[in-house]
Amino acid sequence: MSKKNLKLGLFGFGCVGQGLYHVLHETHGVKAEIKKICVKHHNKTRPISESFFTFNKEEILNDPEIDVVVELIDDAKAAFEIVKTALEHGKAVVTANKKMLAEHLEEIYDLQRKHGKPVLYEGSVCGSIPILRNLEEYYDNDLINSIEGIFNGSTNYILTKVFEEKKSYSDALKKAQELGFAESDPSLDVQGYDPKYKLVIAIAHTFGVFVKPEEVINIGIDRISDLDLKFARDNGYFIKLIARAFKADGKIYGFVAPQFIEAVNPLASVRNEFNAVQVQGAFAEKQLFIGKGAGSYPTGSAVLSDISALTYDYAYEYKKLLQGDNHEFSNALLVDVFVSFELGTNITIQDFAKFESGYAAQGKQYMVGQVSLSKLQQWSALEGVGIILAPNSSFVALDSASTDLVEELKSA
Amino acid sequence: MSKKNLKLGLFGFGCVGQGLYHVLHETHGVKAEIKKICVKHHNKTRPISESFFTFNKEEILNDPEIDVVVELIDDAKAAFEIVKTALEHGKAVVTANKKMLAEHLEEIYDLQRKHGKPVLYEGSVCGSIPILRNLEEYYDNDLINSIEGIFNGSTNYILTKVFEEKKSYSDALKKAQELGFAESDPSLDVQGYDPKYKLVIAIAHTFGVFVKPEEVINIGIDRISDLDLKFARDNGYFIKLIARAFKADGKIYGFVAPQFIEAVNPLASVRNEFNAVQVQGAFAEKQLFIGKGAGSYPTGSAVLSDISALTYDYAYEYKKLLQGDNHEFSNALLVDVFVSFELGTNITIQDFAKFESGYAAQGKQYMVGQVSLSKLQQWSALEGVGIILAPNSSFVALDSASTDLVEELKSA
């Protein structure tokens, strides 16, 4: 296979961009070189020669010599404009911008077909873990039933510290922020938006369905209380923020929520800033991929892998989409859940489709049973309400007349 | 990409062949159909139409309509002849025969180049885990430092039972045999030959080096005693049979040996018949893949993935080989090890490059320290000698003048 010598135009030179620069210069396997880097701030000191930099995006987008635009900026709106223009100008694109991708994936799919140029984005889902490439290439013949895992490193770091060092949630968050594992505004992470964006992208490559981020329910870890932590510890559980999607009765379900995880579950051993993705297929059965989900080198490495793939004209084929099974996305689901709240909160036994047990003491209360996802979404907006899925939650379709048990995703 | 409609000729219709047949008939993504199946035994009842079967291998090898030979027989020598002839006749080959591949990999590489037809063998290394494809495609630009893991499901099943159900080694082996996880002659598994074959194949795709199986040292789990198990339990360790290879000072080292594994190590949570592969790259850092290593469906699924890849003319590029770094394979290594033996066995403190501690009681003795791999190989042939690597063993090159610490593969 003859490889092309690619010229790259970068947008952004933050942690991933710098990681990419170094990775590209320390390996000799990839025929690609950075021609220009477009940055925003005029008065920053840059670690490499000034001649690489421009403040004018046209210098990249209008340069016919540049084959590939590597988009690594924060601003999702500006990023989408860059991707769109790059494709219109006949350039391939590599990006790791999960928010932008999740919000515009169907448009980006259409733009790729219209302009005949690929967009690759392995770095957008769980950093260094090659999950999209495997979903596209390796599992294209496998009937995948579910994909789930730990899609966010910041929250996993916080939860690891909470359990291993018996820290409170707020102390662990502070520590994560000090170490750069959590943003100064951590809400995208701790409320589950970041893993939701990744899940939306994964759903397209797993089941061939485009779903909008706002259709997917995300429940965060920011309302987890000391009572919840005590309950977990007393029962030998960890808590992990799990993103999952699965197929049942021809529909696709997907959401993000914290879950109790038994020590014997391989996800329990996924610690600190590591991510994990578990794919369950009809034939390959359970496959678990664990790796660093963020950071300049791990993400830079994923971005470089995409660039390398472009040297031999690789493009996502979106095979499941083209197989045309046309699965519908649905939130009509009952899950087994542990809910904790303060006395006086408007949560009652009648809210449960199936009530299992409850306990109240010292102004706090918890209830365990089967609740609809949409009810959980309402509760998650209430102050002081902790929501955590049962360790082996069943998932029951609400709109099937019989409310049959559609799937039981055993955790181990 | 236009896909070909492939006609397959199968050799063997055992558990993997039957798995493949079912997988192929239950999925619609792969354009391939079985035309003929060559089997050995005349008087077996087959679960599918007799018209598929032949006892004459020429009916497949000489059939110009058959594009792909799928070799799934036990006999490594006969398998190699089939692969060779198939390539000579212009057919692509899919195989999962690790022994055959490990023994003939360089010849098979040469034959592929000579005849211009690919041989794919994802199913040969850790069954359903897509490790070869990832090493070829995803890590081609990454500087990989090491690959290690649990490459054998039978021994992992036995070791899991030993620890979780406090069974003796022989009881656990018996249970594994009853369940079909271990062969009636389990020596290939428990003496570490099977994981060694897989390691040899992985080394070629990780480091671009062809090494003969007989050059690679394998120490099994069959000499692990109750004292060893007690020591492990007392220290909170598990024992896993680890295959590993790594690069240090421009040389490649690789071997198979049991190792104490701390509970916090993700490999500790890889239970029963599951396999795991951990790749450590310069940029992607640690990546762990966990999945079923054997069984009709998991291996059948890997074989089908190879067939699917052939529909778009995929071939291994052996990129690391072609990068031509020409690393030499070496066994000149010191490792940190726990050795247990009966009093009177010819093992002394002088055998250790660095002696750390020892203990003797009730006719049994153990010693802990740094020993050369070749010494361990000698000891592993002695009755009643248990050899288990320390949980965070250092690996020190013997032939570097300074016996520098070349690598310390931290386990967590």
PDB file of C-alpha atoms in Angstrom, chain B residues 165-412:
ATOM      1  CA  GLU B 165     -12.949 -21.550  45.775  1.00  0.00           C
ATOM      2  CA  LYS B 166      -9.779 -22.473  47.653  1.00  0.00           C
ATOM      3  CA  LYS B 167      -9.485 -25.650  45.586  1.00  0.00           C
ATOM      4  CA  SER B 168      -6.220 -27.525  45.272  1.00  0.00           C
ATOM      5  CA  TYR B 169      -4.454 -27.304  41.929  1.00  0.00           C
ATOM      6  CA  SER B 170      -5.377 -30.876  40.976  1.00  0.00           C
ATOM      7  CA  ASP B 171      -9.069 -30.475  41.897  1.00  0.00           C
ATOM      8  CA  ALA B 172      -9.267 -27.261  39.873  1.00  0.00           C
ATOM      9  CA  LEU B 173      -7.623 -28.948  36.888  1.00  0.00           C
ATOM     10  CA  LYS B 174     -10.115 -31.812  37.102  1.00  0.00           C
ATOM     11  CA  LYS B 175     -13.025 -29.333  37.172  1.00  0.00           C
ATOM     12  CA  ALA B 176     -11.600 -27.466  34.166  1.00  0.00           C
ATOM     13  CA  GLN B 177     -11.335 -30.734  32.241  1.00  0.00           C
ATOM     14  CA  GLU B 178     -14.929 -31.674  33.103  1.00  0.00           C
ATOM     15  CA  LEU B 179     -16.131 -28.322  31.754  1.00  0.00           C
ATOM     16  CA  GLY B 180     -14.065 -28.591  28.583  1.00  0.00           C
ATOM     17  CA  PHE B 181     -11.800 -25.658  29.508  1.00  0.00           C
ATOM     18  CA  ALA B 182      -8.761 -27.936  29.688  1.00  0.00           C
ATOM     19  CA  GLU B 183      -7.728 -30.747  27.376  1.00  0.00           C
ATOM     20  CA  SER B 184      -7.557 -34.362  28.557  1.00  0.00           C
ATOM     21  CA  ASP B 185      -3.800 -33.908  28.058  1.00  0.00           C
ATOM     22  CA  PRO B 186      -3.463 -30.485  29.647  1.00  0.00           C
ATOM     23  CA  SER B 187       0.339 -30.252  29.392  1.00  0.00           C
ATOM     24  CA  LEU B 188       0.352 -27.731  26.496  1.00  0.00           C
ATOM     25  CA  ASP B 189      -1.696 -25.393  28.653  1.00  0.00           C
ATOM     26  CA  VAL B 190      -0.400 -25.921  32.165  1.00  0.00           C
ATOM     27  CA  GLN B 191       3.257 -26.026  31.111  1.00  0.00           C
ATOM     28  CA  GLY B 192       2.834 -22.739  29.261  1.00  0.00           C
ATOM     29  CA  TYR B 193       3.338 -23.911  25.660  1.00  0.00           C
ATOM     30  CA  ASP B 194       0.001 -22.648  24.400  1.00  0.00           C
ATOM     31  CA  PRO B 195       0.515 -19.070  25.662  1.00  0.00           C
ATOM     32  CA  LYS B 196       4.075 -19.222  24.326  1.00  0.00           C
ATOM     33  CA  TYR B 197       2.859 -19.940  20.792  1.00  0.00           C
ATOM     34  CA  LYS B 198       0.556 -16.934  21.039  1.00  0.00           C
ATOM     35  CA  LEU B 199       3.380 -14.803  22.402  1.00  0.00           C
ATOM     36  CA  VAL B 200       5.605 -15.745  19.467  1.00  0.00           C
ATOM     37  CA  ILE B 201       2.914 -14.570  17.045  1.00  0.00           C
ATOM     38  CA  ALA B 202       2.303 -11.388  19.029  1.00  0.00           C
ATOM     39  CA  ILE B 203       6.035 -10.584  19.095  1.00  0.00           C
ATOM     40  CA  ALA B 204       6.136 -10.554  15.296  1.00  0.00           C
ATOM     41  CA  HIS B 205       3.316  -8.022  15.101  1.00  0.00           C
ATOM     42  CA  THR B 206       4.454  -5.953  18.082  1.00  0.00           C
ATOM     43  CA  PHE B 207       8.186  -5.697  17.458  1.00  0.00           C
ATOM     44  CA  GLY B 208       8.689  -7.011  13.932  1.00  0.00           C
ATOM     45  CA  VAL B 209      10.798  -9.947  15.087  1.00  0.00           C
ATOM     46  CA  PHE B 210      10.426 -13.606  14.142  1.00  0.00           C
ATOM     47  CA  VAL B 211      11.407 -15.852  17.014  1.00  0.00           C
ATOM     48  CA  LYS B 212      11.171 -19.639  17.147  1.00  0.00           C
ATOM     49  CA  PRO B 213       9.027 -21.138  19.933  1.00  0.00           C
ATOM     50  CA  GLU B 214      11.997 -23.169  21.188  1.00  0.00           C
ATOM     51  CA  GLU B 215      13.926 -19.941  21.825  1.00  0.00           C
ATOM     52  CA  VAL B 216      11.250 -18.692  24.222  1.00  0.00           C
ATOM     53  CA  ILE B 217      11.297 -19.916  27.816  1.00  0.00           C
ATOM     54  CA  ASN B 218       8.005 -21.147  29.245  1.00  0.00           C
ATOM     55  CA  ILE B 219       7.452 -21.978  32.886  1.00  0.00           C
ATOM     56  CA  GLY B 220       4.107 -23.521  33.709  1.00  0.00           C
ATOM     57  CA  ILE B 221       1.740 -23.621  36.640  1.00  0.00           C
ATOM     58  CA  ASP B 222       1.839 -27.399  37.099  1.00  0.00           C
ATOM     59  CA  ARG B 223       4.530 -27.265  39.800  1.00  0.00           C
ATOM     60  CA  ILE B 224       2.740 -24.722  41.972  1.00  0.00           C
ATOM     61  CA  SER B 225       2.405 -26.231  45.436  1.00  0.00           C
ATOM     62  CA  ASP B 226       0.125 -25.693  48.403  1.00  0.00           C
ATOM     63  CA  LEU B 227       2.955 -23.733  50.049  1.00  0.00           C
ATOM     64  CA  ASP B 228       3.008 -21.359  47.075  1.00  0.00           C
ATOM     65  CA  LEU B 229      -0.748 -20.929  47.271  1.00  0.00           C
ATOM     66  CA  LYS B 230      -0.559 -20.278  50.988  1.00  0.00           C
ATOM     67  CA  PHE B 231       2.179 -17.695  50.480  1.00  0.00           C
ATOM     68  CA  ALA B 232       0.044 -15.964  47.835  1.00  0.00           C
ATOM     69  CA  ARG B 233      -3.077 -15.940  49.994  1.00  0.00           C
ATOM     70  CA  ASP B 234      -1.170 -14.749  53.066  1.00  0.00           C
ATOM     71  CA  ASN B 235       0.158 -11.808  51.071  1.00  0.00           C
ATOM     72  CA  GLY B 236      -3.113 -10.948  49.355  1.00  0.00           C
ATOM     73  CA  TYR B 237      -1.843 -11.990  45.940  1.00  0.00           C
ATOM     74  CA  PHE B 238      -3.390 -13.903  43.092  1.00  0.00           C
ATOM     75  CA  ILE B 239      -1.269 -16.028  40.765  1.00  0.00           C
ATOM     76  CA  LYS B 240      -1.668 -15.634  37.000  1.00  0.00           C
ATOM     77  CA  LEU B 241       0.242 -17.268  34.158  1.00  0.00           C
ATOM     78  CA  ILE B 242       1.690 -14.237  32.356  1.00  0.00           C
ATOM     79  CA  ALA B 243       3.068 -14.145  28.822  1.00  0.00           C
ATOM     80  CA  ARG B 244       5.125 -11.028  28.199  1.00  0.00           C
ATOM     81  CA  ALA B 245       7.534  -9.466  25.763  1.00  0.00           C
ATOM     82  CA  PHE B 246       9.252  -6.114  25.971  1.00  0.00           C
ATOM     83  CA  LYS B 247      11.921  -4.009  24.351  1.00  0.00           C
ATOM     84  CA  ALA B 248      14.953  -2.805  26.265  1.00  0.00           C
ATOM     85  CA  ASP B 249      18.310  -1.526  25.056  1.00  0.00           C
ATOM     86  CA  GLY B 250      17.331  -2.400  21.482  1.00  0.00           C
ATOM     87  CA  LYS B 251      16.730  -6.066  22.349  1.00  0.00           C
ATOM     88  CA  ILE B 252      13.459  -7.974  22.624  1.00  0.00           C
ATOM     89  CA  TYR B 253      12.873 -10.176  25.658  1.00  0.00           C
ATOM     90  CA  GLY B 254       9.961 -12.534  26.063  1.00  0.00           C
ATOM     91  CA  PHE B 255       8.879 -15.459  28.220  1.00  0.00           C
ATOM     92  CA  VAL B 256       5.938 -17.153  29.924  1.00  0.00           C
ATOM     93  CA  ALA B 257       5.868 -17.639  33.698  1.00  0.00           C
ATOM     94  CA  PRO B 258       3.468 -17.575  36.642  1.00  0.00           C
ATOM     95  CA  GLN B 259       3.479 -14.330  38.594  1.00  0.00           C
ATOM     96  CA  PHE B 260       2.035 -13.030  41.855  1.00  0.00           C
ATOM     97  CA  ILE B 261      -0.532 -10.365  41.020  1.00  0.00           C
ATOM     98  CA  GLU B 262      -1.740  -7.775  43.486  1.00  0.00           C
ATOM     99  CA  ALA B 263      -5.496  -7.398  43.915  1.00  0.00           C
ATOM    100  CA  VAL B 264      -5.309  -3.814  42.627  1.00  0.00           C
ATOM    101  CA  ASN B 265      -3.827  -4.960  39.288  1.00  0.00           C
ATOM    102  CA  PRO B 266      -6.533  -5.057  36.580  1.00  0.00           C
ATOM    103  CA  LEU B 267      -5.248  -8.507  35.570  1.00  0.00           C
ATOM    104  CA  ALA B 268      -6.420  -9.794  38.951  1.00  0.00           C
ATOM    105  CA  SER B 269     -10.008  -9.220  37.877  1.00  0.00           C
ATOM    106  CA  VAL B 270      -9.597 -11.239  34.671  1.00  0.00           C
ATOM    107  CA  ARG B 271     -11.369 -14.389  35.799  1.00  0.00           C
ATOM    108  CA  ASN B 272     -12.106 -17.920  34.631  1.00  0.00           C
ATOM    109  CA  GLU B 273     -11.581 -18.596  30.926  1.00  0.00           C
ATOM    110  CA  PHE B 274     -11.101 -14.924  30.019  1.00  0.00           C
ATOM    111  CA  ASN B 275      -7.869 -13.685  28.444  1.00  0.00           C
ATOM    112  CA  ALA B 276      -6.262 -10.264  28.671  1.00  0.00           C
ATOM    113  CA  VAL B 277      -3.637  -8.393  26.683  1.00  0.00           C
ATOM    114  CA  GLN B 278      -1.957  -5.256  27.943  1.00  0.00           C
ATOM    115  CA  VAL B 279      -0.076  -3.093  25.472  1.00  0.00           C
ATOM    116  CA  GLN B 280       2.145  -0.338  26.750  1.00  0.00           C
ATOM    117  CA  GLY B 281       3.046   2.327  24.247  1.00  0.00           C
ATOM    118  CA  ALA B 282       5.083   5.460  24.507  1.00  0.00           C
ATOM    119  CA  PHE B 283       2.065   7.630  23.823  1.00  0.00           C
ATOM    120  CA  ALA B 284      -1.134   5.650  24.250  1.00  0.00           C
ATOM    121  CA  GLU B 285       0.281   4.435  27.573  1.00  0.00           C
ATOM    122  CA  LYS B 286      -1.394   1.351  29.003  1.00  0.00           C
ATOM    123  CA  GLN B 287      -4.152  -0.328  27.040  1.00  0.00           C
ATOM    124  CA  LEU B 288      -5.833  -3.440  28.336  1.00  0.00           C
ATOM    125  CA  PHE B 289      -8.009  -5.713  26.210  1.00  0.00           C
ATOM    126  CA  ILE B 290     -10.085  -8.377  27.942  1.00  0.00           C
ATOM    127  CA  GLY B 291     -12.200 -11.010  26.234  1.00  0.00           C
ATOM    128  CA  LYS B 292     -12.882 -14.693  25.800  1.00  0.00           C
ATOM    129  CA  GLY B 293      -9.791 -16.470  24.609  1.00  0.00           C
ATOM    130  CA  ALA B 294     -11.384 -19.628  23.317  1.00  0.00           C
ATOM    131  CA  GLY B 295     -14.652 -21.345  22.605  1.00  0.00           C
ATOM    132  CA  SER B 296     -16.531 -21.964  19.405  1.00  0.00           C
ATOM    133  CA  TYR B 297     -18.311 -18.618  19.155  1.00  0.00           C
ATOM    134  CA  PRO B 298     -15.534 -16.252  20.331  1.00  0.00           C
ATOM    135  CA  THR B 299     -12.950 -17.894  18.071  1.00  0.00           C
ATOM    136  CA  GLY B 300     -15.516 -18.358  15.297  1.00  0.00           C
ATOM    137  CA  SER B 301     -16.220 -14.646  15.532  1.00  0.00           C
ATOM    138  CA  ALA B 302     -12.501 -13.803  15.160  1.00  0.00           C
ATOM    139  CA  VAL B 303     -12.252 -16.123  12.160  1.00  0.00           C
ATOM    140  CA  LEU B 304     -15.312 -14.484  10.623  1.00  0.00           C
ATOM    141  CA  SER B 305     -13.780 -11.059  11.211  1.00  0.00           C
ATOM    142  CA  ASP B 306     -10.768 -12.194   9.187  1.00  0.00           C
ATOM    143  CA  ILE B 307     -13.026 -13.489   6.415  1.00  0.00           C
ATOM    144  CA  SER B 308     -14.880 -10.179   6.460  1.00  0.00           C
ATOM    145  CA  ALA B 309     -11.550  -8.324   6.177  1.00  0.00           C
ATOM    146  CA  LEU B 310     -10.689 -10.422   3.113  1.00  0.00           C
ATOM    147  CA  THR B 311     -13.830  -9.161   1.379  1.00  0.00           C
ATOM    148  CA  TYR B 312     -12.068  -5.808   1.171  1.00  0.00           C
ATOM    149  CA  ASP B 313      -8.623  -7.261   0.428  1.00  0.00           C
ATOM    150  CA  TYR B 314      -7.143  -6.718   3.864  1.00  0.00           C
ATOM    151  CA  ALA B 315      -3.688  -8.164   4.518  1.00  0.00           C
ATOM    152  CA  TYR B 316      -1.300  -7.776   7.432  1.00  0.00           C
ATOM    153  CA  GLU B 317       1.366  -5.319   6.412  1.00  0.00           C
ATOM    154  CA  TYR B 318       3.908  -6.447   9.044  1.00  0.00           C
ATOM    155  CA  LYS B 319       4.773  -2.779   9.393  1.00  0.00           C
ATOM    156  CA  LYS B 320       7.177  -3.140  12.290  1.00  0.00           C
ATOM    157  CA  LEU B 321       9.109  -5.751  10.340  1.00  0.00           C
ATOM    158  CA  LEU B 322       9.378  -3.423   7.384  1.00  0.00           C
ATOM    159  CA  GLN B 323      10.452  -0.503   9.568  1.00  0.00           C
ATOM    160  CA  GLY B 324      13.543  -2.634   9.847  1.00  0.00           C
ATOM    161  CA  ASP B 325      14.832  -1.910  13.323  1.00  0.00           C
ATOM    162  CA  ASN B 326      16.127  -5.500  13.390  1.00  0.00           C
ATOM    163  CA  HIS B 327      15.812  -6.095  17.094  1.00  0.00           C
ATOM    164  CA  GLU B 328      17.554  -9.185  18.406  1.00  0.00           C
ATOM    165  CA  PHE B 329      15.667 -11.603  20.666  1.00  0.00           C
ATOM    166  CA  SER B 330      17.402 -12.420  23.945  1.00  0.00           C
ATOM    167  CA  ASN B 331      16.880 -14.526  27.058  1.00  0.00           C
ATOM    168  CA  ALA B 332      19.770 -12.961  28.994  1.00  0.00           C
ATOM    169  CA  LEU B 333      17.624 -11.536  31.741  1.00  0.00           C
ATOM    170  CA  LEU B 334      17.458 -11.456  35.517  1.00  0.00           C
ATOM    171  CA  VAL B 335      14.032 -11.532  37.119  1.00  0.00           C
ATOM    172  CA  ASP B 336      12.756 -11.272  40.697  1.00  0.00           C
ATOM    173  CA  VAL B 337      11.334 -14.589  41.681  1.00  0.00           C
ATOM    174  CA  PHE B 338       9.902 -16.716  44.476  1.00  0.00           C
ATOM    175  CA  VAL B 339      11.154 -20.315  44.346  1.00  0.00           C
ATOM    176  CA  SER B 340       9.794 -23.111  46.537  1.00  0.00           C
ATOM    177  CA  PHE B 341      11.295 -26.599  46.746  1.00  0.00           C
ATOM    178  CA  GLU B 342      11.872 -29.622  48.933  1.00  0.00           C
ATOM    179  CA  LEU B 343      14.906 -29.755  51.192  1.00  0.00           C
ATOM    180  CA  GLY B 344      17.642 -31.569  49.355  1.00  0.00           C
ATOM    181  CA  THR B 345      16.883 -29.995  45.981  1.00  0.00           C
ATOM    182  CA  ASN B 346      20.043 -28.613  44.441  1.00  0.00           C
ATOM    183  CA  ILE B 347      19.137 -24.916  44.715  1.00  0.00           C
ATOM    184  CA  THR B 348      21.373 -22.648  46.779  1.00  0.00           C
ATOM    185  CA  ILE B 349      21.823 -19.000  47.624  1.00  0.00           C
ATOM    186  CA  GLN B 350      24.769 -18.938  45.169  1.00  0.00           C
ATOM    187  CA  ASP B 351      22.333 -19.534  42.311  1.00  0.00           C
ATOM    188  CA  PHE B 352      20.856 -16.108  42.944  1.00  0.00           C
ATOM    189  CA  ALA B 353      22.327 -12.982  41.362  1.00  0.00           C
ATOM    190  CA  LYS B 354      20.825 -11.143  44.309  1.00  0.00           C
ATOM    191  CA  PHE B 355      19.455 -13.069  47.278  1.00  0.00           C
ATOM    192  CA  GLU B 356      16.715 -11.438  49.285  1.00  0.00           C
ATOM    193  CA  SER B 357      15.212 -13.864  51.764  1.00  0.00           C
ATOM    194  CA  GLY B 358      14.664 -17.505  52.498  1.00  0.00           C
ATOM    195  CA  TYR B 359      12.672 -19.706  54.817  1.00  0.00           C
ATOM    196  CA  ALA B 360      12.632 -23.395  55.607  1.00  0.00           C
ATOM    197  CA  ALA B 361      10.226 -25.523  57.622  1.00  0.00           C
ATOM    198  CA  GLN B 362       8.716 -28.991  57.609  1.00  0.00           C
ATOM    199  CA  GLY B 363      10.835 -30.256  54.751  1.00  0.00           C
ATOM    200  CA  LYS B 364       9.950 -27.325  52.512  1.00  0.00           C
ATOM    201  CA  GLN B 365      12.022 -24.307  51.629  1.00  0.00           C
ATOM    202  CA  TYR B 366      11.553 -21.103  49.710  1.00  0.00           C
ATOM    203  CA  MET B 367      13.930 -18.427  48.487  1.00  0.00           C
ATOM    204  CA  VAL B 368      13.258 -14.983  47.081  1.00  0.00           C
ATOM    205  CA  GLY B 369      15.688 -13.033  44.923  1.00  0.00           C
ATOM    206  CA  GLN B 370      16.991 -12.250  41.483  1.00  0.00           C
ATOM    207  CA  VAL B 371      17.714 -15.192  39.168  1.00  0.00           C
ATOM    208  CA  SER B 372      18.516 -15.549  35.477  1.00  0.00           C
ATOM    209  CA  LEU B 373      15.818 -16.823  33.154  1.00  0.00           C
ATOM    210  CA  SER B 374      17.965 -19.728  32.007  1.00  0.00           C
ATOM    211  CA  LYS B 375      18.448 -20.877  35.592  1.00  0.00           C
ATOM    212  CA  LEU B 376      14.672 -20.772  36.054  1.00  0.00           C
ATOM    213  CA  GLN B 377      14.276 -22.881  32.947  1.00  0.00           C
ATOM    214  CA  GLN B 378      16.600 -25.535  34.437  1.00  0.00           C
ATOM    215  CA  TRP B 379      14.754 -25.459  37.735  1.00  0.00           C
ATOM    216  CA  SER B 380      11.373 -25.731  36.069  1.00  0.00           C
ATOM    217  CA  ALA B 381      12.378 -29.213  34.886  1.00  0.00           C
ATOM    218  CA  LEU B 382      12.945 -30.375  38.477  1.00  0.00           C
ATOM    219  CA  GLU B 383      10.218 -32.232  40.335  1.00  0.00           C
ATOM    220  CA  GLY B 384       8.655 -30.243  43.170  1.00  0.00           C
ATOM    221  CA  VAL B 385      10.090 -26.823  42.305  1.00  0.00           C
ATOM    222  CA  GLY B 386       7.563 -23.992  42.191  1.00  0.00           C
ATOM    223  CA  ILE B 387       8.595 -20.808  40.370  1.00  0.00           C
ATOM    224  CA  ILE B 388       6.551 -17.619  40.588  1.00  0.00           C
ATOM    225  CA  LEU B 389       7.622 -14.116  39.600  1.00  0.00           C
ATOM    226  CA  ALA B 390       7.475 -11.315  42.159  1.00  0.00           C
ATOM    227  CA  PRO B 391       4.479  -8.980  41.762  1.00  0.00           C
ATOM    228  CA  ASN B 392       6.549  -6.030  40.537  1.00  0.00           C
ATOM    229  CA  SER B 393       9.523  -7.922  39.214  1.00  0.00           C
ATOM    230  CA  SER B 394      12.306  -5.845  37.737  1.00  0.00           C
ATOM    231  CA  PHE B 395      13.885  -7.094  34.532  1.00  0.00           C
ATOM    232  CA  VAL B 396      17.634  -6.649  34.352  1.00  0.00           C
ATOM    233  CA  ALA B 397      19.649  -7.323  31.210  1.00  0.00           C
ATOM    234  CA  LEU B 398      22.346  -9.886  32.012  1.00  0.00           C
ATOM    235  CA  ASP B 399      24.652  -8.942  29.179  1.00  0.00           C
ATOM    236  CA  SER B 400      24.732  -5.231  29.833  1.00  0.00           C
ATOM    237  CA  ALA B 401      28.048  -4.683  31.593  1.00  0.00           C
ATOM    238  CA  SER B 402      26.441  -2.729  34.387  1.00  0.00           C
ATOM    239  CA  THR B 403      23.450  -5.066  34.750  1.00  0.00           C
ATOM    240  CA  ASP B 404      21.379  -1.936  34.612  1.00  0.00           C
ATOM    241  CA  LEU B 405      17.765  -2.069  35.476  1.00  0.00           C
ATOM    242  CA  VAL B 406      16.335  -2.059  32.007  1.00  0.00           C
ATOM    243  CA  GLU B 407      12.695  -1.990  32.782  1.00  0.00           C
ATOM    244  CA  GLU B 408      10.332  -2.195  35.634  1.00  0.00           C
ATOM    245  CA  LEU B 409       6.886  -3.158  34.466  1.00  0.00           C
ATOM    246  CA  LYS B 410       4.710  -1.872  37.221  1.00  0.00           C
ATOM    247  CA  SER B 411       1.656  -3.967  37.414  1.00  0.00           C
ATOM    248  CA  ALA B 412      -1.048  -1.437  38.139  1.00  0.00           C
TER     249      ALA B 412
END
